Coordinates of C-alpha atoms and ligand atoms in Angstrom, one line a residue:
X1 CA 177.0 131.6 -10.6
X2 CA 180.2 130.4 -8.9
X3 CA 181.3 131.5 -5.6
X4 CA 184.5 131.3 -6.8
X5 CA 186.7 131.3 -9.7
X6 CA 190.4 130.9 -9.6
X7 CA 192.4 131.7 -12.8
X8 CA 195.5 129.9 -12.8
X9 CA 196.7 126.4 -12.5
X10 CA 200.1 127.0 -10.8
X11 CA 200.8 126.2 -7.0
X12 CA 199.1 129.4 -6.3
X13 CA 195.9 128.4 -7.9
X14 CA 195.8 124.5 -6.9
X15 CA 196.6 125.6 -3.4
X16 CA 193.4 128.4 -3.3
X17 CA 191.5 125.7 -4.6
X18 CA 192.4 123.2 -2.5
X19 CA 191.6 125.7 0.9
X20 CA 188.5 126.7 -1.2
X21 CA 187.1 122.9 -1.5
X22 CA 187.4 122.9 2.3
X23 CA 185.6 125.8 3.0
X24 CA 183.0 124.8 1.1
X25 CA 182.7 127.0 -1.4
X26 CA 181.2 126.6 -5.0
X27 CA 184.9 126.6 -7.2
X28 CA 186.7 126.5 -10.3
X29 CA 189.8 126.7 -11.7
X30 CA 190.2 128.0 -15.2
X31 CA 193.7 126.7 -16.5
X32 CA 195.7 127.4 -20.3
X33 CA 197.6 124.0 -20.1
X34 CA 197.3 120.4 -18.1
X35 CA 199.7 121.2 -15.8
X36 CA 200.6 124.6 -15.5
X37 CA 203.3 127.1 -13.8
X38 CA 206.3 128.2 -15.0
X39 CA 207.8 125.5 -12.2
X40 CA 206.5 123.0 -14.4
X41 CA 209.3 124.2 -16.7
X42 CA 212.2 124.0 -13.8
X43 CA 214.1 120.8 -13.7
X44 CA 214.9 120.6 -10.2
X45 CA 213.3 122.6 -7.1
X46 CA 215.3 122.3 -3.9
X47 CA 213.6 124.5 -1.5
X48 CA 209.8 123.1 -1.3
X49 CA 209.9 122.1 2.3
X50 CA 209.2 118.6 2.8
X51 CA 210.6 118.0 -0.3
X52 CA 215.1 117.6 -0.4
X53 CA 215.2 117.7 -4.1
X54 CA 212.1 116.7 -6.6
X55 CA 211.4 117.8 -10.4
X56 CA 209.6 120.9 -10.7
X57 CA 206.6 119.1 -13.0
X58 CA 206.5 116.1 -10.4
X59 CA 205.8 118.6 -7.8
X60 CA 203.0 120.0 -9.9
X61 CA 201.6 116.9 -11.0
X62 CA 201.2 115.9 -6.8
X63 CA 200.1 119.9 -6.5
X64 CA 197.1 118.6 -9.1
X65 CA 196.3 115.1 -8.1
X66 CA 196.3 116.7 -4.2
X67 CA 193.8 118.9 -5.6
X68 CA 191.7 116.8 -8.0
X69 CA 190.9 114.3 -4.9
X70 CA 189.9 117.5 -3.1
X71 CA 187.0 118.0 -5.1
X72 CA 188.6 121.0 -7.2
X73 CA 187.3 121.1 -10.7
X74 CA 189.2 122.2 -14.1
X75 CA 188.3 123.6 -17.0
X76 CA 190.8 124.6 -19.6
X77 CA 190.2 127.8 -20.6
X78 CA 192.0 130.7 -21.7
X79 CA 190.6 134.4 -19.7
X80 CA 190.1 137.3 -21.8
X81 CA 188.5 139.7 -19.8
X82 CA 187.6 140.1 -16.1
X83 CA 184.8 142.6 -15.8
X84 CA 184.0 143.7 -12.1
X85 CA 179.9 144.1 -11.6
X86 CA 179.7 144.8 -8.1
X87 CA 178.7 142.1 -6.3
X88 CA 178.5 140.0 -9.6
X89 CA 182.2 139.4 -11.6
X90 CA 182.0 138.2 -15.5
X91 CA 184.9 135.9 -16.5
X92 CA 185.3 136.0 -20.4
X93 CA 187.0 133.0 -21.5
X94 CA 187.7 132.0 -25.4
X95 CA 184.9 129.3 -24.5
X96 CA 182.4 131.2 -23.0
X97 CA 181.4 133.8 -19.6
X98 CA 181.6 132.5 -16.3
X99 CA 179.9 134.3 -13.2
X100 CA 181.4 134.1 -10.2
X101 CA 180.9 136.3 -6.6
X102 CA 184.4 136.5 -6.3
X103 CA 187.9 135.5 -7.9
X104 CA 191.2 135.2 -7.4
X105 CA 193.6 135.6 -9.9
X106 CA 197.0 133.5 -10.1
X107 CA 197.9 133.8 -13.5
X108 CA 201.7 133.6 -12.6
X109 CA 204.6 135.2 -15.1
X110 CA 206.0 134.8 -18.4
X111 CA 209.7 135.3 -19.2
X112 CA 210.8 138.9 -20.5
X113 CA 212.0 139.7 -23.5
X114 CA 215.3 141.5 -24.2
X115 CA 213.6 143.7 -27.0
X116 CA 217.0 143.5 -29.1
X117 CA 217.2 142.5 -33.0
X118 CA 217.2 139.1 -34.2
X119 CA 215.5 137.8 -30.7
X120 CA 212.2 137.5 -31.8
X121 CA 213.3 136.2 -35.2
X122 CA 215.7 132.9 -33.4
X123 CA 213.0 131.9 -31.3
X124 CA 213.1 128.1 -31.8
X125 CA 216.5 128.3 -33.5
X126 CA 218.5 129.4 -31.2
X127 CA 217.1 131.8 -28.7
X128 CA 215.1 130.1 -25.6
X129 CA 213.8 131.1 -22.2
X130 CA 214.0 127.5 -20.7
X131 CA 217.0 125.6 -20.2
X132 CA 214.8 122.3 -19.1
X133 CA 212.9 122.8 -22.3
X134 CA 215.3 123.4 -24.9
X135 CA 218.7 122.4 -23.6
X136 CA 218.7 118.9 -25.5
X137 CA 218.9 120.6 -28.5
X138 CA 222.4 122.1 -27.8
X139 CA 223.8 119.1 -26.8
X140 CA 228.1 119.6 -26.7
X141 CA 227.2 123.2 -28.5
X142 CA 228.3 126.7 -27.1
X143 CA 226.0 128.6 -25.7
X144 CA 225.6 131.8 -23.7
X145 CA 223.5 132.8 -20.8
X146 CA 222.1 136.4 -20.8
X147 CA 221.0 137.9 -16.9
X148 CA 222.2 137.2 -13.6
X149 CA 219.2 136.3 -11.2
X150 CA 218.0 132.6 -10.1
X151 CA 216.7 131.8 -13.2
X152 CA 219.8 132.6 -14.8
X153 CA 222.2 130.8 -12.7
X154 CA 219.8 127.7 -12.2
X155 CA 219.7 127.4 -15.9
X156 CA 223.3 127.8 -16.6
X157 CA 223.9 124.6 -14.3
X158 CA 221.4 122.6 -16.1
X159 CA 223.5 123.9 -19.7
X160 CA 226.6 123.1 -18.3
X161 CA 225.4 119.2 -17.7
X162 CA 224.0 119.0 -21.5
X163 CA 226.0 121.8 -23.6
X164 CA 230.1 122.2 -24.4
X165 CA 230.9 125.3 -22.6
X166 CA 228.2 128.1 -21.1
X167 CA 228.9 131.8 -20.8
X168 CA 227.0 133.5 -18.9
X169 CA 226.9 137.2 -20.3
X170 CA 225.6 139.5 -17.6
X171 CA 225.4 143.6 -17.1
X172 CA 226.8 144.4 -13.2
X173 CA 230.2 142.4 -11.9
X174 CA 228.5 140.3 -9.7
X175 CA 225.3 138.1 -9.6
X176 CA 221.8 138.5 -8.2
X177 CA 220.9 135.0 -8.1
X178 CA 221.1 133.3 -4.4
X179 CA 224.8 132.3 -2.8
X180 CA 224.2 128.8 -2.8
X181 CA 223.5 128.6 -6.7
X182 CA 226.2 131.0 -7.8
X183 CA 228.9 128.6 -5.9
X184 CA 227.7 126.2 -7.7
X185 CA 228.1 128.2 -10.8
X186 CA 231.5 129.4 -9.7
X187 CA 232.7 125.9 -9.4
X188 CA 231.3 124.2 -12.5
X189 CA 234.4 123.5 -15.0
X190 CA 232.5 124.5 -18.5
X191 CA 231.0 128.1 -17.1
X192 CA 232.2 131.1 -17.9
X193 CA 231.4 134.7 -17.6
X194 CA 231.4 138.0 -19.3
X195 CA 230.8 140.8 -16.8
X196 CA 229.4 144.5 -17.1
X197 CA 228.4 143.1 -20.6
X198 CA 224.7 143.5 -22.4
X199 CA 223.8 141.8 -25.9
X200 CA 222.8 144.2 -28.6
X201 CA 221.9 141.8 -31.3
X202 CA 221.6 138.0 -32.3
X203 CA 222.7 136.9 -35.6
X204 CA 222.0 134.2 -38.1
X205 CA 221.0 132.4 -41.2
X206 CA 218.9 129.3 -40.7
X207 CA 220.2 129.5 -36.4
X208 CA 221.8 131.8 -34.3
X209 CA 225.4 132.1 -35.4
X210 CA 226.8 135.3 -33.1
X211 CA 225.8 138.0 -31.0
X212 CA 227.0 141.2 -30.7
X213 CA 228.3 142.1 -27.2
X214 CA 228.7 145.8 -25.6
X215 CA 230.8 146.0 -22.8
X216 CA 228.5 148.8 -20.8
X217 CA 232.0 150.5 -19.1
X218 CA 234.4 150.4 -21.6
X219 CA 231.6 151.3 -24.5
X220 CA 233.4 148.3 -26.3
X221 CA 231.7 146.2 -29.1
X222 CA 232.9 143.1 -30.5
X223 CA 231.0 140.0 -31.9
X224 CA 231.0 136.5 -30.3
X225 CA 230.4 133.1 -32.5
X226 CA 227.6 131.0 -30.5
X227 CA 225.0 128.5 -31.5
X228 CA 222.1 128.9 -28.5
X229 CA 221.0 132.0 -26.6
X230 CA 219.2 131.8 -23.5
X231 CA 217.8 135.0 -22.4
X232 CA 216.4 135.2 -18.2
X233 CA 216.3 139.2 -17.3
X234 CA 212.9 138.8 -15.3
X235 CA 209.6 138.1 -15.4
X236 CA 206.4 139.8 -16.8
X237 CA 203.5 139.4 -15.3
X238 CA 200.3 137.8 -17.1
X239 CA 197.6 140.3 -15.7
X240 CA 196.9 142.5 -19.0
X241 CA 193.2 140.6 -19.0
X242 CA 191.9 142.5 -15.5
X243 CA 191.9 146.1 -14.8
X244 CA 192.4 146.5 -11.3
X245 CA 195.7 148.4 -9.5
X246 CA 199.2 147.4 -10.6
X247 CA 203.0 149.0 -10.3
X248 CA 205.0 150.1 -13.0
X249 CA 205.4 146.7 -14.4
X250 CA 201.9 145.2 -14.1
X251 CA 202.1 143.4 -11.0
X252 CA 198.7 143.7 -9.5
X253 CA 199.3 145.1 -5.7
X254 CA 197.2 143.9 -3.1
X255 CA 197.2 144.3 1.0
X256 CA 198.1 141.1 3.6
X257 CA 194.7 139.9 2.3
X258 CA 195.5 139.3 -0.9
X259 CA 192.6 142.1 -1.8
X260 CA 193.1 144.3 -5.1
X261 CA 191.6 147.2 -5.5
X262 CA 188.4 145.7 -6.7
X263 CA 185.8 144.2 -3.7
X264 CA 186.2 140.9 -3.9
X265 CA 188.7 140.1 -7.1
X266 CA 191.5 138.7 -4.9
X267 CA 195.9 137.9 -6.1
X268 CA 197.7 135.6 -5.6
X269 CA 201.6 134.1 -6.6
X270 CA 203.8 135.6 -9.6
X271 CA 201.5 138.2 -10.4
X272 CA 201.0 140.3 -7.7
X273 CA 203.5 142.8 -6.5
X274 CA 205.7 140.8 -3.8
X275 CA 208.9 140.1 -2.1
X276 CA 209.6 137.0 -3.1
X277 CA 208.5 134.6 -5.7
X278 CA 208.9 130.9 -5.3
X279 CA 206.5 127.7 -4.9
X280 CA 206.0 128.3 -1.0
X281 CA 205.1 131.7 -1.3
X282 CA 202.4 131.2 -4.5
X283 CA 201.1 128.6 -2.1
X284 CA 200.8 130.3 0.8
X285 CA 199.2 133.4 -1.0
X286 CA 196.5 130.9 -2.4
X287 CA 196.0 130.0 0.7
X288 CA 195.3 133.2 2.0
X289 CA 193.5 134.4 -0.8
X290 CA 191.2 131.8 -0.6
X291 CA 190.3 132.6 3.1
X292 CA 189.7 136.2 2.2
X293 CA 187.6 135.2 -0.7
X294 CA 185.2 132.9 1.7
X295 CA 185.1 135.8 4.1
X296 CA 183.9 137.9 1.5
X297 CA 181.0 135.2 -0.2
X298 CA 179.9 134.3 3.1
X299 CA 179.2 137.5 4.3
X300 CA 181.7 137.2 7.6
X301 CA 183.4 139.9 6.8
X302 CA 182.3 142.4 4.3
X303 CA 184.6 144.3 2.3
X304 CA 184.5 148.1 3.4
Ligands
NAP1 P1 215.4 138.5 -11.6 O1 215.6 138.0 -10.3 O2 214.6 139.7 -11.8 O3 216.8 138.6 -12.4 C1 216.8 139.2 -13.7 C2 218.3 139.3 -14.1 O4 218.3 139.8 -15.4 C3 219.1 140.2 -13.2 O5 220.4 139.7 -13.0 C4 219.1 141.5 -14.0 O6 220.3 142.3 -13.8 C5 219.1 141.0 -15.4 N1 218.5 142.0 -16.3 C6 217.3 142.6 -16.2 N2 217.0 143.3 -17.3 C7 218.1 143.2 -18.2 C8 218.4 143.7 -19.4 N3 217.6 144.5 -20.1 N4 219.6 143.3 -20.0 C9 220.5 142.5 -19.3 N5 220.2 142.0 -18.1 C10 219.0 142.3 -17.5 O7 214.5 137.4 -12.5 P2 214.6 135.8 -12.5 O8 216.0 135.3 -12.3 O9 213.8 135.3 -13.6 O10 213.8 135.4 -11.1 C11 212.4 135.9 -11.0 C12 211.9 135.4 -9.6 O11 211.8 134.0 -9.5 C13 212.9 135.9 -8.5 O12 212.1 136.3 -7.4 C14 213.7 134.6 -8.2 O13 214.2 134.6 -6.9 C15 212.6 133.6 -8.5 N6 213.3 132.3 -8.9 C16 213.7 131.4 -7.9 C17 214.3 130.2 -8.2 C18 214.7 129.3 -7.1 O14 214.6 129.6 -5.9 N7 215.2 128.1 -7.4 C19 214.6 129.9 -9.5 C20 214.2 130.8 -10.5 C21 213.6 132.0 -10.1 P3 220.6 143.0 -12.4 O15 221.0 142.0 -11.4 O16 221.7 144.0 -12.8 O17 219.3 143.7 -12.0

């Protein structure tokens, strides 16, 4: 019986452990891969304070290490299943049950879908969802760019350093994604855009080979030739393993605490219903899971 078991290797996972280890409490943290969190996948993170510009896996490999010499142990594990007993919480993993008197889940996001024909079908030959994985691939190739948020803009920059010309194809007339990043975008010579503009459908033989663009005010269809689709319209949430309270989209919602609706199941990071999702938050939520989750094994403060 664990006191504790974090699920999730990202910064909101290493950082609960890494509070948990100090506190003294019995941990550990189930991860899917080495190195985890979607900001593994991000080339460049600029606003990690302490940090002017670093590469999102080297921050995550110092998140680890920083971890690893606190005493936090791994196991690599995929969760199936978090039943909540009471005082007692069974963690189904594909090898094996865990026990554990508490947990905190910090199973991050995944990138959504678009849902439209032939987007499934490209994955891999054409259609991606990560710029820093996939980009070499379209090397001085057309590509286009579907959404308008950070993710969109911060992997159109990173396209527009490896690929011919990027055009990014979004539904409003003006962008989501933060100021600083879409000056940077307006500025860059090979980036175009498309506004008030939604795909309906990827074509293609072997690859993509064109999509099909609907302009949402003028109701106007036409086709564009392009060899690499990059889709970022949000994030969904990896919680389908737990049953506890989430909003609309399946972000679990918890209070201050970090507290769910189950005693003693905590959330923490990407997956929980929140204002703001970046490194320094997931960390900080770790953190403060982690506290709650010691209160709550040690007796100091009982849930109600
Ligand atoms: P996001 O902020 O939710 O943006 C999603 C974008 O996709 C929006 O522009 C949205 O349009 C568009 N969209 C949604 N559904 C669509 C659809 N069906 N068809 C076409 N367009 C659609 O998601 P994100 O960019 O992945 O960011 C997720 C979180 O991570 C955010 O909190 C973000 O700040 C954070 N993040 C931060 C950084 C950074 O700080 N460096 C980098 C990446 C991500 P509308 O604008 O019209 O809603």
């Amino acid at each position: 019986m664990h006191d504790l078991v974090i699920i999730g290797g990202g910064p909101a996972g290493l950082s609960a452990g890494i509070y948990a280890t100090r506190y003294g409490l019995d941990i550990i943290v189930l991860e899917k891969n080495e190195i985890s969190g979607q900001i593994a996948l991000t080339d460049i993170v600029e606003n990690y304070p302490g940090f002017t510009s670093i590469k999102g896996m080297e921050l995550m490999e110092r998140f680890k290490k920083h971890a690893q010499d606190a005493g936090v142990t791994f196991q690599s594990s995929e969760v199936l299943n978090v039943k909540n007993k009471g005082t007692i919480k069974i963690i189904s993993t594909d090898s094996g049950e865990l026990e554990a008197k508490s947990v905190i889940i910090a199973t991050g996001a995944n990138p959504r879908h678009l849902g439209i024909p032939g987007e499934e079908e490209f994955i891999g030959r054409g259609v991606s969802y990560c710029a820093t994985c996939d980009g070499p691939f379209f090397t001085n190739l057309n590509v286009i760019v579907v959404g308008g948020g950070d993710s969109a803009i911060t992997d159109a920059l990173i396209l527009s350093k490896i690929a011919k010309k990027v055009t990014i194809v979004h539904r409003r007339d003006s962008l989501r994604a933060v100021k600083i990043m879409q000056d940077r975008a307006f500025s860059a010579n090979n980036i175009e855009f498309i506004w008030d503009t939604v795909v309906e459908e990827i074509i293609g033989n072997d690859g993509v080979e064109k999509v099909v663009l609907k302009n949402v005010k003028s109701g106007n269809v036409k086709e564009m030739p392009i060899e690499g689709v990059f889709i970022y319209v949000g994030i969904h949430p990896n919680t389908g393993f737990v049953e506890i309270d989430k909003n609309q989209s399946g972000f679990i919602i918890t209070n201050d605490r970090m507290e769910t609706s189950a005693a003693g199941i905590y959330a923490a990071g990407d997956c929980r219903k929140t204002l703001l999702r970046q490194v320094v938050t997931a960390a900080s939520d770790g953190a403060v899971a982690s506290l709650a989750a010691y209160e709550y094994v040690a007796g100091v403060r009982p849930e109600q």
